[in-house]
């Protein structure tokens, strides 16, 4: 609320709130009363109460003059030109936009319809007391922006390019505040204000570097003004960009690319505008003749070591060209070991612990130790799907075990044979001294011995 003491006065001529009304003439007794009141010393206005009024152009303003302690004194309302609008409940001013809302000994309330900027200013409330009192209320007229427009430097922008956008708010009162948004993110612009008479035009400039993710995103110009709420306009960005390329391996879905197996690749490319050409090439070498290229697909039916290298997929559109590489390394084919053909005999052993059971594992399948235990089919399927590396490891372990058993058996056999021959050595039995057994003395023994001079029979040896 604004209040101050002003020189009182009135006019015998009527006028509009902005000087647009027809002239009017007050009765002679009223003129004499007003002239006498003008000569009376002015008070401090402590008994009068009013409030400032803010109204949007074209709407209704209500002006109120109230008396705190009424003594039946006369109340009147004057316009900014100090022309009397209402004297008590009488309207000397010939402006039909002013209408009496309420009149009593303690209040004079008047409405003003279809408010315009020319109606803005100070309106005076006067109370004819001894001494007279006067205060004023300020009427402020707000004018919302007439128009809100976004101008964009280029309707179609290229990825990485900086573009300029301008948002203009015209003919507002007071000046507007412009804010920028890209999607839900607020951006900072640069504003300039121009004043034309009592109106303001504001232009805000935004510099924006666009990317492919900005395509189709709205840029919003939002106006902050006391006369309006949520006044905004927007433009959708259109951004063109070169293709984005990816290489997908269709087969094999998982695992290694091995010699003798097929390989199938697919090239996906997306851009704006859509890529017009997609092609395959081999980096630093020629494409093998057995490679089949069909559009965005590449197929090698039978891989071999000569296929090793980098394969590139290229896609292009009006903006530019992009590529993606696939590095191929062909591994050796999986090795398969035939089962051993030798037969082995095993010695049964007696197991004293009745709770112990024998477990066997063949290619990743494991028998459970107790039939009552729960069978986990997921684990079995995982064992069946074991990779070839683990299978080869199992095969090598089996072969090593068989060789160790054979070597051990041969060593045992050699030890047994050695001990047998050591215990059974050869002995000689001859008949040279056979006659000495019955001889009485040595001379007789020599004479009677077989093979002596008298016995020339050939000696015989027997081997047992």
Short mmCIF file of C-alpha atoms in Angstrom, two decimals:
data_model
loop_
_atom_site.label_atom_id
_atom_site.label_comp_id
_atom_site.label_asym_id
_atom_site.label_seq_id
_atom_site.Cartn_x
_atom_site.Cartn_y
_atom_site.Cartn_z
CA UNK A 1 0.00 0.00 0.00
CA UNK A 2 1.24 3.47 -0.90
CA UNK A 3 -0.11 6.51 0.93
CA UNK A 4 0.87 10.14 1.10
CA UNK A 5 -0.75 13.56 1.52
CA UNK A 6 -1.47 15.38 -1.75
CA UNK A 7 -3.03 18.74 -2.49
CA UNK A 8 -6.73 18.21 -2.85
CA UNK A 9 -8.69 19.48 -5.76
CA UNK A 10 -11.40 18.75 -8.23
CA UNK A 11 -12.40 19.72 -11.69
CA UNK A 12 -15.68 20.85 -13.00
CA UNK A 13 -14.92 19.04 -16.26
CA UNK A 14 -15.32 15.30 -16.64
CA UNK A 15 -12.70 13.15 -18.38
CA UNK A 16 -11.84 9.50 -18.96
CA UNK A 17 -9.41 7.54 -16.86
CA UNK A 18 -6.89 8.49 -19.55
CA UNK A 19 -8.67 11.71 -20.59
CA UNK A 20 -11.07 9.92 -22.89
CA UNK A 21 -14.43 10.85 -21.21
CA UNK A 22 -16.97 13.62 -22.11
CA UNK A 23 -16.93 16.91 -20.14
CA UNK A 24 -19.44 17.27 -17.29
CA UNK A 25 -20.65 20.15 -15.07
CA UNK A 26 -21.06 19.94 -11.29
CA UNK A 27 -24.01 21.65 -9.47
CA UNK A 28 -23.24 25.12 -8.03
CA UNK A 29 -23.63 24.07 -4.34
CA UNK A 30 -21.17 21.24 -4.89
CA UNK A 31 -18.64 23.58 -6.50
CA UNK A 32 -18.85 25.95 -3.54
CA UNK A 33 -18.34 23.04 -1.14
CA UNK A 34 -15.31 21.79 -3.02
CA UNK A 35 -13.78 25.23 -3.21
CA UNK A 36 -14.18 25.67 0.53
CA UNK A 37 -12.61 22.28 1.17
CA UNK A 38 -9.60 23.25 -0.91
CA UNK A 39 -8.89 26.14 1.47
CA UNK A 40 -8.94 23.95 4.58
CA UNK A 41 -5.51 22.73 5.85
CA UNK A 42 -4.72 19.09 4.80
CA UNK A 43 -4.49 16.25 7.30
CA UNK A 44 -2.09 13.34 7.43
CA UNK A 45 -4.51 10.81 5.92
CA UNK A 46 -4.34 8.45 8.86
CA UNK A 47 -8.09 7.75 8.77
CA UNK A 48 -8.18 6.67 5.10
CA UNK A 49 -7.09 3.24 3.84
CA UNK A 50 -6.55 1.98 0.28
CA UNK A 51 -4.42 -0.54 -1.65
CA UNK A 52 -2.45 -0.48 -4.87
CA UNK A 53 -4.03 -2.31 -7.80
CA UNK A 54 -2.31 -4.42 -10.47
CA UNK A 55 -4.47 -5.45 -13.40
CA UNK A 56 -3.94 -7.10 -16.79
CA UNK A 57 -4.90 -5.04 -19.82
CA UNK A 58 -8.51 -5.65 -20.80
CA UNK A 59 -9.58 -6.90 -17.37
CA UNK A 60 -11.37 -5.19 -14.43
CA UNK A 61 -9.69 -3.04 -11.77
CA UNK A 62 -11.38 -2.36 -8.44
CA UNK A 63 -10.44 0.78 -6.52
CA UNK A 64 -11.48 1.09 -2.88
CA UNK A 65 -11.41 4.03 -0.44
CA UNK A 66 -12.16 3.02 3.17
CA UNK A 67 -12.56 5.01 6.36
CA UNK A 68 -11.36 3.43 9.60
CA UNK A 69 -13.35 5.66 11.98
CA UNK A 70 -16.30 7.04 10.09
CA UNK A 71 -17.94 10.34 11.15
CA UNK A 72 -20.25 10.57 8.13
CA UNK A 73 -17.76 12.74 6.24
CA UNK A 74 -17.96 12.92 2.44
CA UNK A 75 -15.75 10.53 0.39
CA UNK A 76 -14.76 11.15 -3.21
CA UNK A 77 -12.46 9.45 -5.78
CA UNK A 78 -10.33 11.32 -8.34
CA UNK A 79 -8.49 10.03 -11.45
CA UNK A 80 -4.78 10.68 -12.26
CA UNK A 81 -5.82 14.00 -13.89
CA UNK A 82 -7.52 14.88 -10.57
CA UNK A 83 -10.96 14.76 -12.13
CA UNK A 84 -13.71 13.57 -9.80
CA UNK A 85 -14.88 10.07 -10.65
CA UNK A 86 -17.34 9.64 -7.76
CA UNK A 87 -18.59 12.08 -5.14
CA UNK A 88 -20.35 9.90 -2.61
CA UNK A 89 -22.55 7.75 -4.86
CA UNK A 90 -22.75 10.33 -7.63
CA UNK A 91 -20.58 10.04 -10.75
CA UNK A 92 -19.75 13.40 -12.29
CA UNK A 93 -17.31 11.80 -14.80
CA UNK A 94 -19.06 10.68 -17.96
CA UNK A 95 -17.04 7.48 -18.41
CA UNK A 96 -19.34 4.49 -18.24
CA UNK A 97 -16.44 2.12 -17.61
CA UNK A 98 -16.46 3.33 -13.99
CA UNK A 99 -19.23 1.68 -11.99
CA UNK A 100 -20.15 2.00 -8.33
CA UNK A 101 -19.66 -1.28 -6.50
CA UNK A 102 -20.35 -0.16 -2.93
CA UNK A 103 -21.00 3.08 -1.12
CA UNK A 104 -21.42 3.66 2.61
CA UNK A 105 -20.20 6.03 5.30
CA UNK A 106 -17.04 3.92 5.64
CA UNK A 107 -16.30 2.83 2.03
CA UNK A 108 -16.41 3.94 -1.57
CA UNK A 109 -15.62 1.10 -3.99
CA UNK A 110 -15.52 1.61 -7.76
CA UNK A 111 -14.75 -0.79 -10.63
CA UNK A 112 -13.06 0.06 -13.91
CA UNK A 113 -13.73 -2.34 -16.78
CA UNK A 114 -11.68 -2.92 -19.96
CA UNK A 115 -8.56 -1.40 -18.48
CA UNK A 116 -5.99 0.03 -20.90
CA UNK A 117 -2.46 1.33 -20.47
CA UNK A 118 -3.78 4.92 -20.50
CA UNK A 119 -5.67 4.18 -17.26
CA UNK A 120 -2.42 3.56 -15.38
CA UNK A 121 -1.44 6.07 -12.69
CA UNK A 122 -2.40 7.42 -9.24
CA UNK A 123 -6.03 7.59 -8.12
CA UNK A 124 -6.82 9.80 -5.10
CA UNK A 125 -9.17 9.15 -2.21
CA UNK A 126 -10.35 12.30 -0.36
CA UNK A 127 -12.22 12.54 2.92
CA UNK A 128 -13.83 15.88 3.82
CA UNK A 129 -13.01 16.05 7.49
CA UNK A 130 -11.58 18.83 9.57
CA UNK A 131 -8.89 18.95 8.39
CA UNK A 132 -9.51 17.13 5.00
CA UNK A 133 -7.58 13.89 4.35
CA UNK A 134 -6.22 12.42 1.12
CA UNK A 135 -4.27 9.29 0.06
CA UNK A 136 -3.58 7.73 -3.31
CA UNK A 137 -3.54 4.27 -4.80
CA UNK A 138 -1.44 3.28 -7.80
CA UNK A 139 -3.02 1.33 -10.65
CA UNK A 140 -0.49 -0.69 -12.65
CA UNK A 141 -1.53 -2.15 -16.00
CA UNK A 142 0.22 -5.29 -17.23
CA UNK A 143 0.41 -6.09 -20.94
CA UNK A 144 1.19 -9.73 -21.86
CA UNK A 145 3.38 -10.45 -24.88
CA UNK A 146 1.52 -10.06 -28.13
CA UNK A 147 3.43 -12.83 -29.85
CA UNK A 148 6.15 -15.41 -29.14
CA UNK A 149 8.19 -16.71 -32.06
CA UNK A 150 11.25 -18.99 -32.45
CA UNK A 151 13.45 -18.46 -35.47
CA UNK A 152 16.02 -21.15 -36.26
CA UNK A 153 19.06 -20.53 -38.42
CA UNK A 154 18.78 -23.85 -40.29
CA UNK A 155 15.78 -26.12 -40.46
CA UNK A 156 18.06 -29.16 -40.96
CA UNK A 157 21.36 -29.27 -39.08
CA UNK A 158 24.31 -31.63 -39.48
CA UNK A 159 25.75 -33.54 -36.54
CA UNK A 160 28.46 -31.49 -34.80
CA UNK A 161 27.26 -28.21 -36.31
CA UNK A 162 26.52 -25.09 -34.21
CA UNK A 163 23.15 -23.52 -34.94
CA UNK A 164 21.55 -20.27 -33.79
CA UNK A 165 18.01 -19.97 -32.44
CA UNK A 166 16.23 -16.71 -31.60
CA UNK A 167 13.09 -16.30 -29.51
CA UNK A 168 11.24 -12.97 -29.66
CA UNK A 169 8.61 -11.73 -27.20
CA UNK A 170 6.90 -8.62 -28.60
CA UNK A 171 4.99 -5.70 -27.08
CA UNK A 172 4.83 -6.56 -23.42
CA UNK A 173 4.69 -4.46 -20.28
CA UNK A 174 6.89 -4.88 -18.30
CA UNK A 175 9.71 -6.63 -20.23
CA UNK A 176 9.59 -10.43 -20.23
CA UNK A 177 12.24 -12.90 -19.09
CA UNK A 178 12.99 -15.64 -21.63
CA UNK A 179 14.24 -19.11 -20.65
CA UNK A 180 15.47 -21.91 -22.93
CA UNK A 181 15.00 -25.66 -22.56
CA UNK A 182 16.20 -28.61 -24.66
CA UNK A 183 13.92 -31.42 -23.60
CA UNK A 184 13.97 -31.18 -19.80
CA UNK A 185 17.40 -29.54 -19.61
CA UNK A 186 17.56 -25.76 -19.17
CA UNK A 187 20.02 -23.88 -21.37
CA UNK A 188 21.42 -20.38 -21.10
CA UNK A 189 20.72 -17.75 -23.75
CA UNK A 190 21.59 -14.11 -24.28
CA UNK A 191 18.76 -11.53 -24.19
CA UNK A 192 18.36 -8.00 -25.57
CA UNK A 193 15.54 -5.58 -24.62
CA UNK A 194 14.10 -2.86 -26.86
CA UNK A 195 11.54 -0.30 -25.68
CA UNK A 196 8.95 1.26 -27.95
CA UNK A 197 6.89 3.88 -26.15
CA UNK A 198 5.51 2.04 -23.10
CA UNK A 199 6.05 -1.42 -24.59
CA UNK A 200 9.05 -3.75 -24.51
CA UNK A 201 10.32 -6.28 -27.04
CA UNK A 202 12.77 -8.94 -25.83
CA UNK A 203 14.90 -11.15 -28.09
CA UNK A 204 16.93 -14.06 -26.70
CA UNK A 205 19.65 -15.82 -28.69
CA UNK A 206 20.73 -19.44 -28.14
CA UNK A 207 23.81 -21.07 -29.71
CA UNK A 208 23.55 -24.85 -29.74
CA UNK A 209 25.92 -27.55 -31.00
CA UNK A 210 23.77 -30.48 -32.09
CA UNK A 211 24.45 -34.21 -32.11
CA UNK A 212 22.61 -37.24 -33.44
CA UNK A 213 20.90 -37.65 -30.06
CA UNK A 214 19.25 -34.22 -30.56
CA UNK A 215 17.28 -35.33 -33.60
CA UNK A 216 13.58 -34.94 -32.86
CA UNK A 217 14.20 -33.24 -29.48
CA UNK A 218 12.09 -30.09 -28.83
CA UNK A 219 13.75 -26.76 -28.07
CA UNK A 220 11.40 -24.72 -25.89
CA UNK A 221 11.24 -20.93 -25.43
CA UNK A 222 9.47 -20.16 -22.13
CA UNK A 223 8.36 -16.67 -21.05
CA UNK A 224 8.20 -15.45 -17.46
CA UNK A 225 5.78 -12.52 -17.16
CA UNK A 226 3.38 -11.48 -14.36
CA UNK A 227 0.48 -11.20 -16.83
CA UNK A 228 0.67 -14.75 -18.17
CA UNK A 229 1.52 -18.25 -17.00
CA UNK A 230 3.09 -21.09 -18.99
CA UNK A 231 3.45 -19.08 -22.17
CA UNK A 232 5.86 -21.00 -24.41
CA UNK A 233 6.61 -22.06 -27.94
CA UNK A 234 8.85 -24.82 -29.28
CA UNK A 235 10.64 -26.12 -32.33
CA UNK A 236 11.75 -29.68 -32.98
CA UNK A 237 15.35 -30.15 -34.06
CA UNK A 238 16.09 -32.10 -37.22
CA UNK A 239 19.65 -33.43 -37.28
CA UNK A 240 21.24 -35.52 -40.03
CA UNK A 241 24.25 -37.71 -39.30
CA UNK A 242 26.46 -40.34 -40.91
CA UNK A 243 25.73 -44.05 -40.37
CA UNK A 244 26.43 -45.95 -37.19
CA UNK A 245 27.80 -49.39 -38.15
CA UNK A 246 27.95 -52.66 -36.17
CA UNK A 247 29.08 -56.19 -37.16
CA UNK A 248 27.16 -59.12 -35.64
CA UNK A 249 28.33 -62.75 -35.65
CA UNK A 250 25.38 -64.98 -36.51
CA UNK A 251 27.31 -68.27 -36.57
CA UNK A 252 28.90 -69.65 -34.55
CA UNK A 253 26.82 -67.99 -31.88
CA UNK A 254 29.42 -68.71 -29.21
CA UNK A 255 32.82 -70.26 -29.04
CA UNK A 256 35.79 -70.19 -31.33
CA UNK A 257 35.92 -69.98 -35.11
CA UNK A 258 37.58 -73.27 -36.09
CA UNK A 259 39.01 -74.58 -39.28
CA UNK A 260 36.49 -76.43 -41.42
CA UNK A 261 33.48 -74.73 -39.79
CA UNK A 262 31.27 -71.99 -41.33
CA UNK A 263 31.21 -68.30 -40.38
CA UNK A 264 28.29 -65.92 -40.95
CA UNK A 265 28.46 -62.16 -40.26
CA UNK A 266 25.79 -59.45 -40.58
CA UNK A 267 26.46 -55.71 -40.91
CA UNK A 268 23.86 -53.34 -39.44
CA UNK A 269 23.94 -49.63 -40.33
CA UNK A 270 21.62 -46.82 -39.21
CA UNK A 271 21.88 -43.16 -40.09
CA UNK A 272 19.90 -40.13 -41.22
CA UNK A 273 19.30 -40.30 -44.08
CA UNK A 274 19.30 -44.08 -44.21
CA UNK A 275 22.56 -45.48 -45.69
CA UNK A 276 22.38 -45.98 -49.43
CA UNK A 277 25.35 -48.37 -49.74
CA UNK A 278 26.73 -51.15 -47.52
CA UNK A 279 29.79 -53.13 -48.62
CA UNK A 280 32.34 -55.64 -47.26
CA UNK A 281 36.08 -55.59 -47.81
CA UNK A 282 39.18 -57.22 -46.37
CA UNK A 283 41.74 -54.87 -44.85
CA UNK A 284 45.27 -55.06 -46.35
CA UNK A 285 44.38 -58.02 -48.55
CA UNK A 286 41.98 -59.24 -51.22
CA UNK A 287 38.71 -60.90 -50.35
CA UNK A 288 39.03 -64.71 -50.63
CA UNK A 289 37.21 -66.17 -53.60
CA UNK A 290 35.19 -68.63 -51.51
CA UNK A 291 33.70 -65.80 -49.41
CA UNK A 292 30.04 -65.15 -50.28
CA UNK A 293 28.83 -61.53 -49.82
CA UNK A 294 25.11 -60.87 -50.13
CA UNK A 295 24.13 -57.31 -49.27
CA UNK A 296 24.95 -56.78 -45.63
CA UNK A 297 25.74 -60.48 -45.00
CA UNK A 298 29.11 -62.24 -45.30
CA UNK A 299 29.39 -66.05 -45.38
CA UNK A 300 32.41 -68.39 -45.33
CA UNK A 301 31.28 -72.01 -45.59
CA UNK A 302 34.61 -73.66 -44.84
CA UNK A 303 37.10 -71.72 -42.75
CA UNK A 304 40.82 -72.21 -43.19
CA UNK A 305 43.95 -70.51 -41.96
CA UNK A 306 44.21 -68.32 -45.05
CA UNK A 307 40.99 -66.57 -44.02
CA UNK A 308 42.70 -64.94 -41.02
CA UNK A 309 42.54 -61.16 -41.16
CA UNK A 310 40.37 -58.09 -40.60
CA UNK A 311 37.05 -57.79 -42.43
CA UNK A 312 35.47 -54.33 -42.66
CA UNK A 313 31.88 -53.29 -43.27
CA UNK A 314 31.44 -49.78 -44.71
CA UNK A 315 28.18 -47.80 -44.95
CA UNK A 316 27.66 -44.32 -46.41
CA UNK A 317 24.94 -41.71 -46.86
CA UNK A 318 24.76 -38.05 -47.87
CA UNK A 319 26.51 -36.96 -44.67
CA UNK A 320 29.51 -39.27 -44.73
CA UNK A 321 30.91 -42.78 -44.40
CA UNK A 322 31.43 -45.03 -41.36
CA UNK A 323 32.84 -48.51 -40.85
CA UNK A 324 33.18 -51.36 -38.36
CA UNK A 325 35.87 -54.08 -38.29
CA UNK A 326 35.75 -57.79 -37.48
CA UNK A 327 39.05 -59.55 -36.71
CA UNK A 328 38.98 -63.23 -37.73
CA UNK A 329 41.37 -65.82 -36.31
CA UNK A 330 40.83 -69.42 -37.35
CA UNK A 331 41.70 -72.00 -34.70
CA UNK A 332 42.67 -75.62 -35.22
CA UNK A 333 39.80 -78.10 -35.54
CA UNK A 334 38.95 -80.05 -32.39
CA UNK A 335 40.98 -83.28 -31.95
CA UNK A 336 39.19 -86.58 -31.22
CA UNK A 337 41.09 -89.46 -29.44
CA UNK A 338 39.88 -93.04 -30.23
CA UNK A 339 39.17 -95.22 -27.19
CA UNK A 340 42.00 -97.66 -26.20
CA UNK A 341 41.77 -101.18 -27.77
CA UNK A 342 43.95 -103.04 -25.22
CA UNK A 343 42.28 -105.21 -22.63
CA UNK A 344 43.32 -105.06 -19.05
CA UNK A 345 42.58 -107.41 -16.21
CA UNK A 346 41.77 -106.06 -12.82
CA UNK A 347 42.11 -107.76 -9.49
CA UNK A 348 38.95 -107.45 -7.42
CA UNK A 349 39.41 -105.85 -4.07
CA UNK A 350 37.36 -106.24 -0.99
CA UNK A 351 35.82 -103.08 0.41
CA UNK A 352 35.20 -103.25 4.09
CA UNK A 353 33.35 -99.92 4.29
CA UNK A 354 29.79 -100.68 3.16
CA UNK A 355 28.94 -96.99 2.79
CA UNK A 356 31.61 -96.32 0.19
CA UNK A 357 30.67 -96.43 -3.50
CA UNK A 358 32.72 -96.17 -6.67
CA UNK A 359 32.21 -93.03 -8.77
CA UNK A 360 32.92 -92.92 -12.49
CA UNK A 361 33.23 -89.86 -14.79
CA UNK A 362 33.05 -90.11 -18.56
CA UNK A 363 33.13 -86.88 -20.62
CA UNK A 364 31.83 -84.74 -17.82
CA UNK A 365 28.96 -87.02 -16.64
CA UNK A 366 29.18 -87.90 -12.94
CA UNK A 367 27.18 -90.64 -11.16
CA UNK A 368 25.78 -89.50 -7.82
CA UNK A 369 27.14 -91.36 -4.75
CA UNK A 370 23.70 -92.06 -3.31
CA UNK A 371 20.53 -92.87 -5.28
CA UNK A 372 18.47 -91.08 -2.65
CA UNK A 373 20.20 -87.81 -3.38
CA UNK A 374 18.44 -85.28 -5.55
CA UNK A 375 19.43 -85.39 -9.23
CA UNK A 376 20.40 -81.96 -10.54
CA UNK A 377 19.49 -82.00 -14.21
CA UNK A 378 20.90 -78.53 -14.72
CA UNK A 379 24.35 -79.73 -13.66
CA UNK A 380 24.11 -82.69 -16.03
CA UNK A 381 23.15 -80.48 -18.94
CA UNK A 382 26.02 -78.18 -18.11
CA UNK A 383 28.38 -81.19 -18.07
CA UNK A 384 27.06 -82.31 -21.45
CA UNK A 385 27.69 -78.85 -22.81
CA UNK A 386 31.32 -78.74 -21.59
CA UNK A 387 33.66 -77.11 -24.04
CA UNK A 388 36.06 -79.06 -26.21
CA UNK A 389 39.08 -77.94 -24.23
CA UNK A 390 37.88 -79.76 -21.11
CA UNK A 391 37.04 -82.89 -23.19
CA UNK A 392 40.55 -82.95 -24.61
CA UNK A 393 41.96 -82.56 -21.09
CA UNK A 394 39.95 -85.64 -19.96
CA UNK A 395 41.14 -87.65 -23.00
CA UNK A 396 44.77 -86.80 -22.30
CA UNK A 397 44.37 -87.82 -18.67
CA UNK A 398 42.88 -91.20 -19.70
CA UNK A 399 45.72 -91.86 -22.16
CA UNK A 400 48.32 -90.96 -19.56
CA UNK A 401 46.72 -93.31 -17.04
CA UNK A 402 46.67 -96.21 -19.50
CA UNK A 403 50.34 -95.70 -20.44
CA UNK A 404 51.32 -95.55 -16.77
CA UNK A 405 49.51 -98.83 -16.05
CA UNK A 406 51.22 -100.58 -19.00
CA UNK A 407 54.68 -99.36 -17.96
CA UNK A 408 54.08 -100.40 -14.38
CA UNK A 409 52.97 -103.90 -15.47
CA UNK A 410 56.06 -104.35 -17.64
CA UNK A 411 58.34 -103.31 -14.77
CA UNK A 412 56.65 -105.80 -12.46
CA UNK A 413 57.07 -108.57 -15.04
CA UNK A 414 60.79 -107.83 -15.46
CA UNK A 415 61.34 -107.92 -11.71
CA UNK A 416 59.58 -111.29 -11.36
CA UNK A 417 61.59 -112.88 -14.19
CA UNK A 418 64.86 -111.55 -12.77
CA UNK A 419 64.22 -113.05 -9.37
CA UNK A 420 63.17 -116.38 -10.90
CA UNK A 421 66.40 -116.76 -12.93
CA UNK A 422 68.49 -115.70 -9.96
CA UNK A 423 67.10 -118.56 -7.84
CA UNK A 424 67.38 -121.37 -10.50
CA UNK A 425 71.08 -121.47 -11.55
CA UNK A 426 72.53 -124.45 -13.79
CA UNK A 427 74.59 -127.38 -12.20
CA UNK A 428 77.13 -130.00 -13.81
CA UNK A 429 77.33 -133.71 -12.98
CA UNK A 430 80.26 -135.73 -14.52
CA UNK A 431 81.33 -139.48 -14.25
CA UNK A 432 85.05 -138.82 -14.02
CA UNK A 433 85.35 -140.02 -10.40
CA UNK A 434 82.62 -142.58 -10.46
CA UNK A 435 85.05 -145.51 -9.76
CA UNK A 436 86.59 -143.86 -6.73
CA UNK A 437 83.55 -144.53 -4.63
CA UNK A 438 84.48 -148.29 -4.12
CA UNK A 439 88.25 -147.97 -4.16
CA UNK A 440 90.31 -148.84 -1.07
CA UNK A 441 92.87 -146.17 -1.71
CA UNK A 442 93.71 -143.40 -4.03
CA UNK A 443 95.75 -145.41 -6.47
CA UNK A 444 92.96 -147.91 -6.87
CA UNK A 445 90.48 -145.08 -7.35
CA UNK A 446 92.50 -143.61 -10.15
CA UNK A 447 92.84 -146.94 -11.82
CA UNK A 448 89.13 -147.80 -11.46
CA UNK A 449 87.86 -144.33 -12.43
CA UNK A 450 85.91 -144.11 -15.68
CA UNK A 451 87.76 -142.44 -18.40
CA UNK A 452 91.14 -143.62 -17.08
CA UNK A 453 93.70 -145.40 -19.12
CA UNK A 454 91.69 -148.63 -18.91
CA UNK A 455 88.44 -146.94 -19.64
CA UNK A 456 88.61 -144.85 -22.67
CA UNK A 457 84.87 -144.44 -22.95
CA UNK A 458 83.95 -140.93 -23.85
CA UNK A 459 82.93 -138.65 -21.01
CA UNK A 460 79.30 -137.58 -20.99
CA UNK A 461 77.77 -134.50 -19.36
CA UNK A 462 74.22 -134.15 -18.16
CA UNK A 463 72.54 -130.86 -17.55
CA UNK A 464 69.70 -130.69 -15.21
#
